[in-house]
mmCIF file with all atom_site columns, C-alpha atoms in Angstrom:
data_model
loop_
_atom_site.group_PDB
_atom_site.id
_atom_site.type_symbol
_atom_site.label_atom_id
_atom_site.label_alt_id
_atom_site.label_comp_id
_atom_site.label_asym_id
_atom_site.label_entity_id
_atom_site.label_seq_id
_atom_site.pdbx_PDB_ins_code
_atom_site.Cartn_x
_atom_site.Cartn_y
_atom_site.Cartn_z
_atom_site.occupancy
_atom_site.B_iso_or_equiv
_atom_site.pdbx_formal_charge
_atom_site.auth_seq_id
_atom_site.auth_comp_id
_atom_site.auth_asym_id
_atom_site.auth_atom_id
_atom_site.pdbx_PDB_model_num
ATOM 1   C CA . MET A 1 1   ? 2.599   3.570  4.509   1.00 86.00 ? 92  MET A CA 1
ATOM 2   C CA . GLY A 1 2   ? 1.824   0.416  2.558   1.00 89.00 ? 93  GLY A CA 1
ATOM 3   C CA . ILE A 1 3   ? 2.694   2.066  -0.750  1.00 93.00 ? 94  ILE A CA 1
ATOM 4   C CA . CYS A 1 4   ? 6.043   3.361  0.543   1.00 96.00 ? 95  CYS A CA 1
ATOM 5   C CA . ILE A 1 5   ? 6.970   -0.138 1.860   1.00 95.00 ? 96  ILE A CA 1
ATOM 6   C CA . ALA A 1 6   ? 5.967   -1.810 -1.393  1.00 96.00 ? 97  ALA A CA 1
ATOM 7   C CA . VAL A 1 7   ? 7.958   0.643  -3.413  1.00 96.00 ? 98  VAL A CA 1
ATOM 8   C CA . TYR A 1 8   ? 10.978  0.075  -1.156  1.00 95.00 ? 99  TYR A CA 1
ATOM 9   C CA . LEU A 1 9   ? 10.739  -3.682 -1.644  1.00 96.00 ? 100 LEU A CA 1
ATOM 10  C CA . THR A 1 10  ? 10.616  -3.016 -5.406  1.00 96.00 ? 101 THR A CA 1
ATOM 11  C CA . GLN A 1 11  ? 13.836  -0.875 -5.019  1.00 96.00 ? 102 GLN A CA 1
ATOM 12  C CA . MET A 1 12  ? 15.559  -3.703 -3.139  1.00 96.00 ? 103 MET A CA 1
ATOM 13  C CA . ALA A 1 13  ? 14.481  -6.289 -5.767  1.00 96.00 ? 104 ALA A CA 1
ATOM 14  C CA . SER A 1 14  ? 15.815  -3.983 -8.599  1.00 96.00 ? 105 SER A CA 1
ATOM 15  C CA . GLU A 1 15  ? 19.063  -3.629 -6.745  1.00 94.00 ? 106 GLU A CA 1
ATOM 16  C CA . PHE A 1 16  ? 19.406  -7.396 -6.299  1.00 94.00 ? 107 PHE A CA 1
ATOM 17  C CA . LEU A 1 17  ? 18.258  -8.394 -9.803  1.00 94.00 ? 108 LEU A CA 1
ATOM 18  C CA . LEU A 1 18  ? 19.631  -5.592 -11.907 1.00 93.00 ? 109 LEU A CA 1
ATOM 19  C CA . GLY A 1 19  ? 22.519  -4.261 -9.901  1.00 94.00 ? 110 GLY A CA 1
ATOM 20  C CA . SER A 1 20  ? 20.933  -0.759 -9.708  1.00 94.00 ? 111 SER A CA 1
ATOM 21  C CA . ASP A 1 21  ? 18.025  0.925  -7.998  1.00 95.00 ? 112 ASP A CA 1
ATOM 22  C CA . LEU A 1 22  ? 15.979  1.598  -11.125 1.00 94.00 ? 113 LEU A CA 1
ATOM 23  C CA . PRO A 1 23  ? 12.915  3.075  -9.302  1.00 94.00 ? 114 PRO A CA 1
ATOM 24  C CA . ALA A 1 24  ? 15.174  5.620  -7.513  1.00 94.00 ? 115 ALA A CA 1
ATOM 25  C CA . LEU A 1 25  ? 16.955  6.499  -10.755 1.00 95.00 ? 116 LEU A CA 1
ATOM 26  C CA . LEU A 1 26  ? 13.677  7.055  -12.477 1.00 95.00 ? 117 LEU A CA 1
ATOM 27  C CA . GLY A 1 27  ? 11.842  8.777  -9.679  1.00 97.00 ? 118 GLY A CA 1
ATOM 28  C CA . MET A 1 28  ? 14.117  10.679 -7.266  1.00 97.00 ? 119 MET A CA 1
ATOM 29  C CA . LYS A 1 29  ? 14.317  14.467 -7.400  1.00 98.00 ? 120 LYS A CA 1
ATOM 30  C CA . ILE A 1 30  ? 17.090  15.289 -9.841  1.00 98.00 ? 121 ILE A CA 1
ATOM 31  C CA . ASN A 1 31  ? 16.992  18.902 -10.926 1.00 98.00 ? 122 ASN A CA 1
ATOM 32  C CA . GLN A 1 32  ? 18.477  18.409 -14.452 1.00 97.00 ? 123 GLN A CA 1
ATOM 33  C CA . ALA A 1 33  ? 16.023  15.582 -15.168 1.00 97.00 ? 124 ALA A CA 1
ATOM 34  C CA . ILE A 1 34  ? 13.063  17.836 -14.133 1.00 98.00 ? 125 ILE A CA 1
ATOM 35  C CA . LEU A 1 35  ? 14.390  20.617 -16.450 1.00 97.00 ? 126 LEU A CA 1
ATOM 36  C CA . ARG A 1 36  ? 14.324  18.115 -19.288 1.00 96.00 ? 127 ARG A CA 1
ATOM 37  C CA . GLY A 1 37  ? 10.592  17.602 -18.673 1.00 95.00 ? 128 GLY A CA 1
ATOM 38  C CA . GLU A 1 38  ? 10.497  14.763 -16.116 1.00 98.00 ? 129 GLU A CA 1
ATOM 39  C CA . VAL A 1 39  ? 8.003   16.543 -13.999 1.00 97.00 ? 130 VAL A CA 1
ATOM 40  C CA . TRP A 1 40  ? 6.776   13.400 -12.258 1.00 98.00 ? 131 TRP A CA 1
ATOM 41  C CA . ARG A 1 41  ? 9.837   13.772 -10.064 1.00 98.00 ? 132 ARG A CA 1
ATOM 42  C CA . PHE A 1 42  ? 7.930   16.409 -8.072  1.00 98.00 ? 133 PHE A CA 1
ATOM 43  C CA . LEU A 1 43  ? 5.703   13.542 -6.766  1.00 98.00 ? 134 LEU A CA 1
ATOM 44  C CA . THR A 1 44  ? 7.588   10.267 -7.003  1.00 98.00 ? 135 THR A CA 1
ATOM 45  C CA . PRO A 1 45  ? 10.361  11.063 -4.442  1.00 98.00 ? 136 PRO A CA 1
ATOM 46  C CA . MET A 1 46  ? 8.006   10.944 -1.557  1.00 98.00 ? 137 MET A CA 1
ATOM 47  C CA . PHE A 1 47  ? 7.512   7.208  -2.117  1.00 97.00 ? 138 PHE A CA 1
ATOM 48  C CA . LEU A 1 48  ? 11.193  6.320  -2.511  1.00 97.00 ? 139 LEU A CA 1
ATOM 49  C CA . HIS A 1 49  ? 13.798  5.822  0.179   1.00 97.00 ? 140 HIS A CA 1
ATOM 50  C CA . GLY A 1 50  ? 17.596  5.397  0.200   1.00 94.00 ? 141 GLY A CA 1
ATOM 51  C CA . SER A 1 51  ? 18.123  2.714  2.896   1.00 94.00 ? 142 SER A CA 1
ATOM 52  C CA . ILE A 1 52  ? 16.304  0.545  5.406   1.00 95.00 ? 143 ILE A CA 1
ATOM 53  C CA . VAL A 1 53  ? 17.125  3.095  8.168   1.00 94.00 ? 144 VAL A CA 1
ATOM 54  C CA . HIS A 1 54  ? 15.737  5.894  6.051   1.00 95.00 ? 145 HIS A CA 1
ATOM 55  C CA . ILE A 1 55  ? 12.408  4.126  5.422   1.00 96.00 ? 146 ILE A CA 1
ATOM 56  C CA . ALA A 1 56  ? 12.195  2.817  9.027   1.00 96.00 ? 147 ALA A CA 1
ATOM 57  C CA . PHE A 1 57  ? 12.604  6.334  10.448  1.00 93.00 ? 148 PHE A CA 1
ATOM 58  C CA . ASN A 1 58  ? 10.014  7.831  8.062   1.00 95.00 ? 149 ASN A CA 1
ATOM 59  C CA . MET A 1 59  ? 7.512   5.073  8.485   1.00 96.00 ? 150 MET A CA 1
ATOM 60  C CA . TYR A 1 60  ? 7.810   5.343  12.292  1.00 94.00 ? 151 TYR A CA 1
ATOM 61  C CA . ALA A 1 61  ? 7.108   9.022  12.005  1.00 94.00 ? 152 ALA A CA 1
ATOM 62  C CA . LEU A 1 62  ? 4.131   8.404  9.724   1.00 95.00 ? 153 LEU A CA 1
ATOM 63  C CA . TYR A 1 63  ? 2.842   5.842  12.208  1.00 94.00 ? 154 TYR A CA 1
ATOM 64  C CA . ILE A 1 64  ? 3.055   8.290  15.105  1.00 92.00 ? 155 ILE A CA 1
ATOM 65  C CA . PHE A 1 65  ? 1.491   11.305 13.342  1.00 92.00 ? 156 PHE A CA 1
ATOM 66  C CA . GLY A 1 66  ? -0.656  9.773  10.622  1.00 95.00 ? 157 GLY A CA 1
ATOM 67  C CA . PRO A 1 67  ? -3.524  7.825  12.291  1.00 95.00 ? 158 PRO A CA 1
ATOM 68  C CA . SER A 1 68  ? -4.739  10.662 14.463  1.00 93.00 ? 159 SER A CA 1
ATOM 69  C CA . LEU A 1 69  ? -4.657  13.169 11.570  1.00 95.00 ? 160 LEU A CA 1
ATOM 70  C CA . GLU A 1 70  ? -6.384  10.735 9.225   1.00 96.00 ? 161 GLU A CA 1
ATOM 71  C CA . ALA A 1 71  ? -9.145  10.201 11.824  1.00 94.00 ? 162 ALA A CA 1
ATOM 72  C CA . ARG A 1 72  ? -9.739  13.999 11.974  1.00 94.00 ? 163 ARG A CA 1
ATOM 73  C CA . PHE A 1 73  ? -9.240  14.790 8.332   1.00 96.00 ? 164 PHE A CA 1
ATOM 74  C CA . GLY A 1 74  ? -10.857 11.756 6.775   1.00 95.00 ? 165 GLY A CA 1
ATOM 75  C CA . ARG A 1 75  ? -9.064  9.410  4.398   1.00 95.00 ? 166 ARG A CA 1
ATOM 76  C CA . GLY A 1 76  ? -9.539  11.507 1.222   1.00 96.00 ? 167 GLY A CA 1
ATOM 77  C CA . ARG A 1 77  ? -8.456  14.807 2.759   1.00 97.00 ? 168 ARG A CA 1
ATOM 78  C CA . PHE A 1 78  ? -5.522  13.126 4.552   1.00 98.00 ? 169 PHE A CA 1
ATOM 79  C CA . LEU A 1 79  ? -4.376  11.724 1.190   1.00 97.00 ? 170 LEU A CA 1
ATOM 80  C CA . LEU A 1 80  ? -4.540  15.211 -0.337  1.00 98.00 ? 171 LEU A CA 1
ATOM 81  C CA . LEU A 1 81  ? -2.580  16.530 2.595   1.00 98.00 ? 172 LEU A CA 1
ATOM 82  C CA . PHE A 1 82  ? 0.166   13.977 2.159   1.00 98.00 ? 173 PHE A CA 1
ATOM 83  C CA . LEU A 1 83  ? 0.467   14.447 -1.591  1.00 98.00 ? 174 LEU A CA 1
ATOM 84  C CA . ILE A 1 84  ? 0.357   18.252 -1.510  1.00 98.00 ? 175 ILE A CA 1
ATOM 85  C CA . SER A 1 85  ? 2.925   18.383 1.329   1.00 98.00 ? 176 SER A CA 1
ATOM 86  C CA . GLY A 1 86  ? 5.254   16.076 -0.598  1.00 98.00 ? 177 GLY A CA 1
ATOM 87  C CA . PHE A 1 87  ? 4.754   18.000 -3.778  1.00 99.00 ? 178 PHE A CA 1
ATOM 88  C CA . VAL A 1 88  ? 5.427   21.447 -2.238  1.00 98.00 ? 179 VAL A CA 1
ATOM 89  C CA . GLY A 1 89  ? 8.445   19.987 -0.444  1.00 98.00 ? 180 GLY A CA 1
ATOM 90  C CA . ASN A 1 90  ? 9.937   18.827 -3.659  1.00 98.00 ? 181 ASN A CA 1
ATOM 91  C CA . VAL A 1 91  ? 9.228   22.098 -5.383  1.00 98.00 ? 182 VAL A CA 1
ATOM 92  C CA . PHE A 1 92  ? 11.083  23.904 -2.607  1.00 98.00 ? 183 PHE A CA 1
ATOM 93  C CA . SER A 1 93  ? 13.942  21.433 -2.919  1.00 98.00 ? 184 SER A CA 1
ATOM 94  C CA . PHE A 1 94  ? 14.030  21.911 -6.741  1.00 98.00 ? 185 PHE A CA 1
ATOM 95  C CA . ILE A 1 95  ? 14.283  25.634 -6.370  1.00 97.00 ? 186 ILE A CA 1
ATOM 96  C CA . PHE A 1 96  ? 16.629  25.936 -3.442  1.00 97.00 ? 187 PHE A CA 1
ATOM 97  C CA . SER A 1 97  ? 18.811  22.757 -3.523  1.00 96.00 ? 188 SER A CA 1
ATOM 98  C CA . ALA A 1 98  ? 20.820  21.330 -6.371  1.00 95.00 ? 189 ALA A CA 1
ATOM 99  C CA . ALA A 1 99  ? 21.244  17.993 -4.673  1.00 96.00 ? 190 ALA A CA 1
ATOM 100 C CA . ALA A 1 100 ? 19.377  14.848 -5.656  1.00 96.00 ? 191 ALA A CA 1
ATOM 101 C CA . SER A 1 101 ? 16.908  13.742 -3.009  1.00 97.00 ? 192 SER A CA 1
ATOM 102 C CA . LEU A 1 102 ? 14.220  11.230 -2.153  1.00 96.00 ? 193 LEU A CA 1
ATOM 103 C CA . GLY A 1 103 ? 12.067  10.280 0.892   1.00 96.00 ? 194 GLY A CA 1
ATOM 104 C CA . SER A 1 104 ? 8.680   10.815 2.379   1.00 97.00 ? 195 SER A CA 1
ATOM 105 C CA . SER A 1 105 ? 9.979   13.273 5.029   1.00 96.00 ? 196 SER A CA 1
ATOM 106 C CA . THR A 1 106 ? 8.711   16.135 2.760   1.00 97.00 ? 197 THR A CA 1
ATOM 107 C CA . ALA A 1 107 ? 5.180   14.804 3.293   1.00 98.00 ? 198 ALA A CA 1
ATOM 108 C CA . ILE A 1 108 ? 5.690   14.002 6.933   1.00 97.00 ? 199 ILE A CA 1
ATOM 109 C CA . PHE A 1 109 ? 6.825   17.558 7.669   1.00 96.00 ? 200 PHE A CA 1
ATOM 110 C CA . GLY A 1 110 ? 3.511   18.479 6.075   1.00 98.00 ? 201 GLY A CA 1
ATOM 111 C CA . LEU A 1 111 ? 1.717   16.415 8.638   1.00 97.00 ? 202 LEU A CA 1
ATOM 112 C CA . LEU A 1 112 ? 3.540   18.284 11.353  1.00 96.00 ? 203 LEU A CA 1
ATOM 113 C CA . GLY A 1 113 ? 2.398   21.605 9.754   1.00 96.00 ? 204 GLY A CA 1
ATOM 114 C CA . ALA A 1 114 ? -1.164  20.254 9.610   1.00 97.00 ? 205 ALA A CA 1
ATOM 115 C CA . GLU A 1 115 ? -1.117  19.206 13.264  1.00 96.00 ? 206 GLU A CA 1
ATOM 116 C CA . MET A 1 116 ? 0.074   22.658 14.261  1.00 95.00 ? 207 MET A CA 1
ATOM 117 C CA . VAL A 1 117 ? -2.522  24.547 12.192  1.00 96.00 ? 208 VAL A CA 1
ATOM 118 C CA . PHE A 1 118 ? -5.269  22.207 13.253  1.00 95.00 ? 209 PHE A CA 1
ATOM 119 C CA . SER A 1 119 ? -4.492  22.646 16.961  1.00 94.00 ? 210 SER A CA 1
ATOM 120 C CA . TYR A 1 120 ? -4.172  26.452 16.590  1.00 93.00 ? 211 TYR A CA 1
ATOM 121 C CA . ARG A 1 121 ? -7.413  26.951 14.692  1.00 93.00 ? 212 ARG A CA 1
ATOM 122 C CA . ASN A 1 122 ? -9.434  24.644 16.993  1.00 92.00 ? 213 ASN A CA 1
ATOM 123 C CA . GLN A 1 123 ? -7.949  25.501 20.323  1.00 90.00 ? 214 GLN A CA 1
ATOM 124 C CA . GLY A 1 124 ? -11.129 27.375 21.304  1.00 85.00 ? 215 GLY A CA 1
ATOM 125 C CA . LEU A 1 125 ? -13.008 24.090 21.309  1.00 85.00 ? 216 LEU A CA 1
ATOM 126 C CA . LEU A 1 126 ? -10.130 21.784 22.248  1.00 85.00 ? 217 LEU A CA 1
ATOM 127 C CA . GLY A 1 127 ? -8.727  23.994 25.018  1.00 84.00 ? 218 GLY A CA 1
ATOM 128 C CA . SER A 1 128 ? -5.403  23.492 26.776  1.00 83.00 ? 219 SER A CA 1
ATOM 129 C CA . GLY A 1 129 ? -4.903  20.111 25.193  1.00 84.00 ? 220 GLY A CA 1
ATOM 130 C CA . ALA A 1 130 ? -4.637  21.720 21.771  1.00 85.00 ? 221 ALA A CA 1
ATOM 131 C CA . ARG A 1 131 ? -2.127  24.229 23.091  1.00 87.00 ? 222 ARG A CA 1
ATOM 132 C CA . ARG A 1 132 ? 0.036   21.474 24.515  1.00 89.00 ? 223 ARG A CA 1
ATOM 133 C CA . VAL A 1 133 ? -0.012  19.638 21.216  1.00 88.00 ? 224 VAL A CA 1
ATOM 134 C CA . LEU A 1 134 ? 0.847   22.807 19.420  1.00 89.00 ? 225 LEU A CA 1
ATOM 135 C CA . ILE A 1 135 ? 3.932   23.373 21.619  1.00 90.00 ? 226 ILE A CA 1
ATOM 136 C CA . ASN A 1 136 ? 4.990   19.757 21.411  1.00 90.00 ? 227 ASN A CA 1
ATOM 137 C CA . VAL A 1 137 ? 4.724   19.635 17.636  1.00 91.00 ? 228 VAL A CA 1
ATOM 138 C CA . LEU A 1 138 ? 6.519   23.014 17.200  1.00 90.00 ? 229 LEU A CA 1
ATOM 139 C CA . THR A 1 139 ? 9.308   21.555 19.320  1.00 92.00 ? 230 THR A CA 1
ATOM 140 C CA . VAL A 1 140 ? 9.591   18.354 17.258  1.00 90.00 ? 231 VAL A CA 1
ATOM 141 C CA . ALA A 1 141 ? 9.545   20.349 13.987  1.00 90.00 ? 232 ALA A CA 1
ATOM 142 C CA . GLY A 1 142 ? 12.136  22.764 15.308  1.00 91.00 ? 233 GLY A CA 1
ATOM 143 C CA . ILE A 1 143 ? 14.530  19.990 16.534  1.00 91.00 ? 234 ILE A CA 1
ATOM 144 C CA . ASN A 1 144 ? 14.201  18.147 13.213  1.00 87.00 ? 235 ASN A CA 1
ATOM 145 C CA . LEU A 1 145 ? 14.860  21.302 11.171  1.00 89.00 ? 236 LEU A CA 1
ATOM 146 C CA . ILE A 1 146 ? 18.037  21.867 13.244  1.00 91.00 ? 237 ILE A CA 1
ATOM 147 C CA . ILE A 1 147 ? 19.067  18.224 12.562  1.00 87.00 ? 238 ILE A CA 1
ATOM 148 C CA . GLY A 1 148 ? 18.297  18.902 8.924   1.00 85.00 ? 239 GLY A CA 1
ATOM 149 C CA . LEU A 1 149 ? 21.166  21.358 8.849   1.00 85.00 ? 240 LEU A CA 1
ATOM 150 C CA . SER A 1 150 ? 23.564  18.330 8.784   1.00 85.00 ? 241 SER A CA 1
ATOM 151 C CA . PRO A 1 151 ? 25.072  17.450 5.396   1.00 85.00 ? 242 PRO A CA 1
ATOM 152 C CA . GLY A 1 152 ? 23.098  15.088 3.196   1.00 85.00 ? 243 GLY A CA 1
ATOM 153 C CA . ILE A 1 153 ? 19.721  16.084 4.513   1.00 90.00 ? 244 ILE A CA 1
ATOM 154 C CA . ASP A 1 154 ? 17.225  17.955 2.233   1.00 93.00 ? 245 ASP A CA 1
ATOM 155 C CA . ASN A 1 155 ? 16.136  20.580 4.677   1.00 95.00 ? 246 ASN A CA 1
ATOM 156 C CA . TRP A 1 156 ? 14.611  22.686 1.944   1.00 96.00 ? 247 TRP A CA 1
ATOM 157 C CA . GLY A 1 157 ? 12.272  19.801 1.197   1.00 97.00 ? 248 GLY A CA 1
ATOM 158 C CA . HIS A 1 158 ? 11.356  19.629 4.910   1.00 97.00 ? 249 HIS A CA 1
ATOM 159 C CA . ILE A 1 159 ? 10.607  23.376 4.974   1.00 96.00 ? 250 ILE A CA 1
ATOM 160 C CA . GLY A 1 160 ? 8.530   23.119 1.839   1.00 98.00 ? 251 GLY A CA 1
ATOM 161 C CA . GLY A 1 161 ? 6.541   20.183 3.169   1.00 98.00 ? 252 GLY A CA 1
ATOM 162 C CA . LEU A 1 162 ? 5.908   22.139 6.376   1.00 97.00 ? 253 LEU A CA 1
ATOM 163 C CA . VAL A 1 163 ? 4.687   25.071 4.339   1.00 98.00 ? 254 VAL A CA 1
ATOM 164 C CA . GLY A 1 164 ? 2.501   23.031 2.002   1.00 98.00 ? 255 GLY A CA 1
ATOM 165 C CA . GLY A 1 165 ? 0.888   21.037 4.818   1.00 98.00 ? 256 GLY A CA 1
ATOM 166 C CA . SER A 1 166 ? 0.281   24.193 6.876   1.00 97.00 ? 257 SER A CA 1
ATOM 167 C CA . LEU A 1 167 ? -1.240  26.138 3.919   1.00 98.00 ? 258 LEU A CA 1
ATOM 168 C CA . PHE A 1 168 ? -3.540  23.306 2.882   1.00 98.00 ? 259 PHE A CA 1
ATOM 169 C CA . THR A 1 169 ? -4.766  22.830 6.493   1.00 98.00 ? 260 THR A CA 1
ATOM 170 C CA . TRP A 1 170 ? -5.306  26.532 7.012   1.00 97.00 ? 261 TRP A CA 1
ATOM 171 C CA . LEU A 1 171 ? -7.472  26.704 3.865   1.00 98.00 ? 262 LEU A CA 1
ATOM 172 C CA . GLY A 1 172 ? -9.060  23.265 3.877   1.00 97.00 ? 263 GLY A CA 1
ATOM 173 C CA . GLY A 1 173 ? -8.442  21.527 7.145   1.00 96.00 ? 264 GLY A CA 1
ATOM 174 C CA . PRO A 1 174 ? -11.176 20.711 9.730   1.00 95.00 ? 265 PRO A CA 1
ATOM 175 C CA . LEU A 1 175 ? -12.918 23.537 11.556  1.00 94.00 ? 266 LEU A CA 1
ATOM 176 C CA . LEU A 1 176 ? -14.693 21.985 14.499  1.00 90.00 ? 267 LEU A CA 1
ATOM 177 C CA . VAL A 1 177 ? -17.998 23.314 15.920  1.00 88.00 ? 268 VAL A CA 1
ATOM 178 C CA . VAL A 1 178 ? -20.465 21.982 18.376  1.00 85.00 ? 269 VAL A CA 1
ATOM 179 C CA . ASP A 1 179 ? -23.867 21.225 16.840  1.00 82.00 ? 270 ASP A CA 1
ATOM 180 C CA . GLY A 1 180 ? -27.228 20.210 18.267  1.00 74.00 ? 271 GLY A CA 1
ATOM 181 C CA . ILE A 1 181 ? -29.222 20.942 21.367  1.00 69.00 ? 272 ILE A CA 1
ATOM 182 C CA . TYR A 1 182 ? -28.195 19.692 24.767  1.00 67.00 ? 273 TYR A CA 1
ATOM 183 C CA . PRO A 1 183 ? -27.982 16.813 25.627  1.00 65.00 ? 274 PRO A CA 1
ATOM 184 C CA . ASP A 1 184 ? -27.755 15.738 21.927  1.00 70.00 ? 275 ASP A CA 1
ATOM 185 C CA . LEU A 1 185 ? -24.546 17.649 21.212  1.00 72.00 ? 276 LEU A CA 1
ATOM 186 C CA . LYS A 1 186 ? -21.954 16.559 18.679  1.00 77.00 ? 277 LYS A CA 1
ATOM 187 C CA . VAL A 1 187 ? -18.732 17.899 17.308  1.00 80.00 ? 278 VAL A CA 1
ATOM 188 C CA . THR A 1 188 ? -18.765 18.395 13.504  1.00 86.00 ? 279 THR A CA 1
ATOM 189 C CA . ASP A 1 189 ? -16.483 19.841 10.834  1.00 89.00 ? 280 ASP A CA 1
ATOM 190 C CA . ARG A 1 190 ? -18.041 22.913 9.241   1.00 88.00 ? 281 ARG A CA 1
ATOM 191 C CA . ARG A 1 191 ? -15.598 22.789 6.329   1.00 91.00 ? 282 ARG A CA 1
ATOM 192 C CA . ARG A 1 192 ? -17.387 21.893 3.141   1.00 92.00 ? 283 ARG A CA 1
ATOM 193 C CA . SER A 1 193 ? -15.915 19.329 0.705   1.00 90.00 ? 284 SER A CA 1
ATOM 194 C CA . GLY A 1 194 ? -15.931 21.911 -2.069  1.00 94.00 ? 285 GLY A CA 1
ATOM 195 C CA . THR A 1 195 ? -13.721 24.199 -0.018  1.00 95.00 ? 286 THR A CA 1
ATOM 196 C CA . VAL A 1 196 ? -11.320 21.292 0.546   1.00 96.00 ? 287 VAL A CA 1
ATOM 197 C CA . PHE A 1 197 ? -11.057 20.632 -3.136  1.00 96.00 ? 288 PHE A CA 1
ATOM 198 C CA . LEU A 1 198 ? -10.446 24.334 -3.843  1.00 97.00 ? 289 LEU A CA 1
ATOM 199 C CA . ALA A 1 199 ? -7.826  24.516 -1.133  1.00 97.00 ? 290 ALA A CA 1
ATOM 200 C CA . ALA A 1 200 ? -6.014  21.549 -2.697  1.00 97.00 ? 291 ALA A CA 1
ATOM 201 C CA . LEU A 1 201 ? -6.342  23.064 -6.208  1.00 97.00 ? 292 LEU A CA 1
ATOM 202 C CA . GLY A 1 202 ? -5.125  26.470 -4.971  1.00 98.00 ? 293 GLY A CA 1
ATOM 203 C CA . VAL A 1 203 ? -2.077  25.281 -3.001  1.00 98.00 ? 294 VAL A CA 1
ATOM 204 C CA . GLY A 1 204 ? -1.130  22.757 -5.656  1.00 97.00 ? 295 GLY A CA 1
ATOM 205 C CA . GLY A 1 205 ? -1.681  25.226 -8.488  1.00 97.00 ? 296 GLY A CA 1
ATOM 206 C CA . LEU A 1 206 ? 0.295   27.939 -6.808  1.00 98.00 ? 297 LEU A CA 1
ATOM 207 C CA . PHE A 1 207 ? 3.438   25.815 -6.372  1.00 98.00 ? 298 PHE A CA 1
ATOM 208 C CA . LEU A 1 208 ? 3.003   24.138 -9.732  1.00 98.00 ? 299 LEU A CA 1
ATOM 209 C CA . ALA A 1 209 ? 3.082   27.647 -11.298 1.00 98.00 ? 300 ALA A CA 1
ATOM 210 C CA . LEU A 1 210 ? 6.098   28.566 -9.187  1.00 98.00 ? 301 LEU A CA 1
ATOM 211 C CA . ALA A 1 211 ? 7.919   25.396 -10.370 1.00 98.00 ? 302 ALA A CA 1
ATOM 212 C CA . ALA A 1 212 ? 7.010   26.119 -13.972 1.00 97.00 ? 303 ALA A CA 1
ATOM 213 C CA . PHE A 1 213 ? 8.266   29.697 -13.663 1.00 97.00 ? 304 PHE A CA 1
ATOM 214 C CA . TRP A 1 214 ? 11.549  28.425 -12.193 1.00 96.00 ? 305 TRP A CA 1
ATOM 215 C CA . MET A 1 215 ? 11.955  25.887 -14.992 1.00 96.00 ? 306 MET A CA 1
ATOM 216 C CA . ILE A 1 216 ? 11.456  28.627 -17.579 1.00 95.00 ? 307 ILE A CA 1
ATOM 217 C CA . LEU A 1 217 ? 14.147  30.791 -15.905 1.00 95.00 ? 308 LEU A CA 1
ATOM 218 C CA . GLN A 1 218 ? 16.620  27.847 -15.624 1.00 94.00 ? 309 GLN A CA 1
ATOM 219 C CA . ASN A 1 219 ? 16.089  26.907 -19.236 1.00 89.00 ? 310 ASN A CA 1
ATOM 220 C CA . GLY A 1 220 ? 16.967  30.375 -20.310 1.00 81.00 ? 311 GLY A CA 1
ATOM 221 C CA . GLY A 1 221 ? 13.428  31.440 -21.121 1.00 64.00 ? 312 GLY A CA 1
#
């Protein structure tokens, strides 16, 4: 959240001092720029925003969904989740949408996907509470995808973020088990750190390869 706010302040300063939003021009998802080799644009859009309303809405969503997921995933795995979701969202947008785009909603939809997969895979331990969360998050995601059909909203980026966050969590998210002997019981995550790394590498590598293949096709190769 702090990085997104700092970047937006830089955007505002650039607009005020230079008359143009230089960070957005250099970092937003622009398909032709990516085809020229500016591949950092698969990552940088998730830290950029187009207006104060845009960043306020996204930071509020991050504030609502982020802390609980970070507590369960741990800081490092949560950061991987955020980055992979945003990256996959921008790959989807690159392939399926010609419009320029920016915003952290790609990554935030990945958090929704992560919440759904976490609740589904751990419902045996978490019980009816997990099922309620799953239904609520599915409803929120569905409503926002319907809203995303409006002009000017990069719904392909949202769908991609949802896919990326869901895949990463399925392969590398927490799997909770009860360890110990009564009364010294504790809930632990049986997912090993090596598996988390491989999940990040696998999901990221898959969509990097897909983006590279699409770039070759678009460049006439």
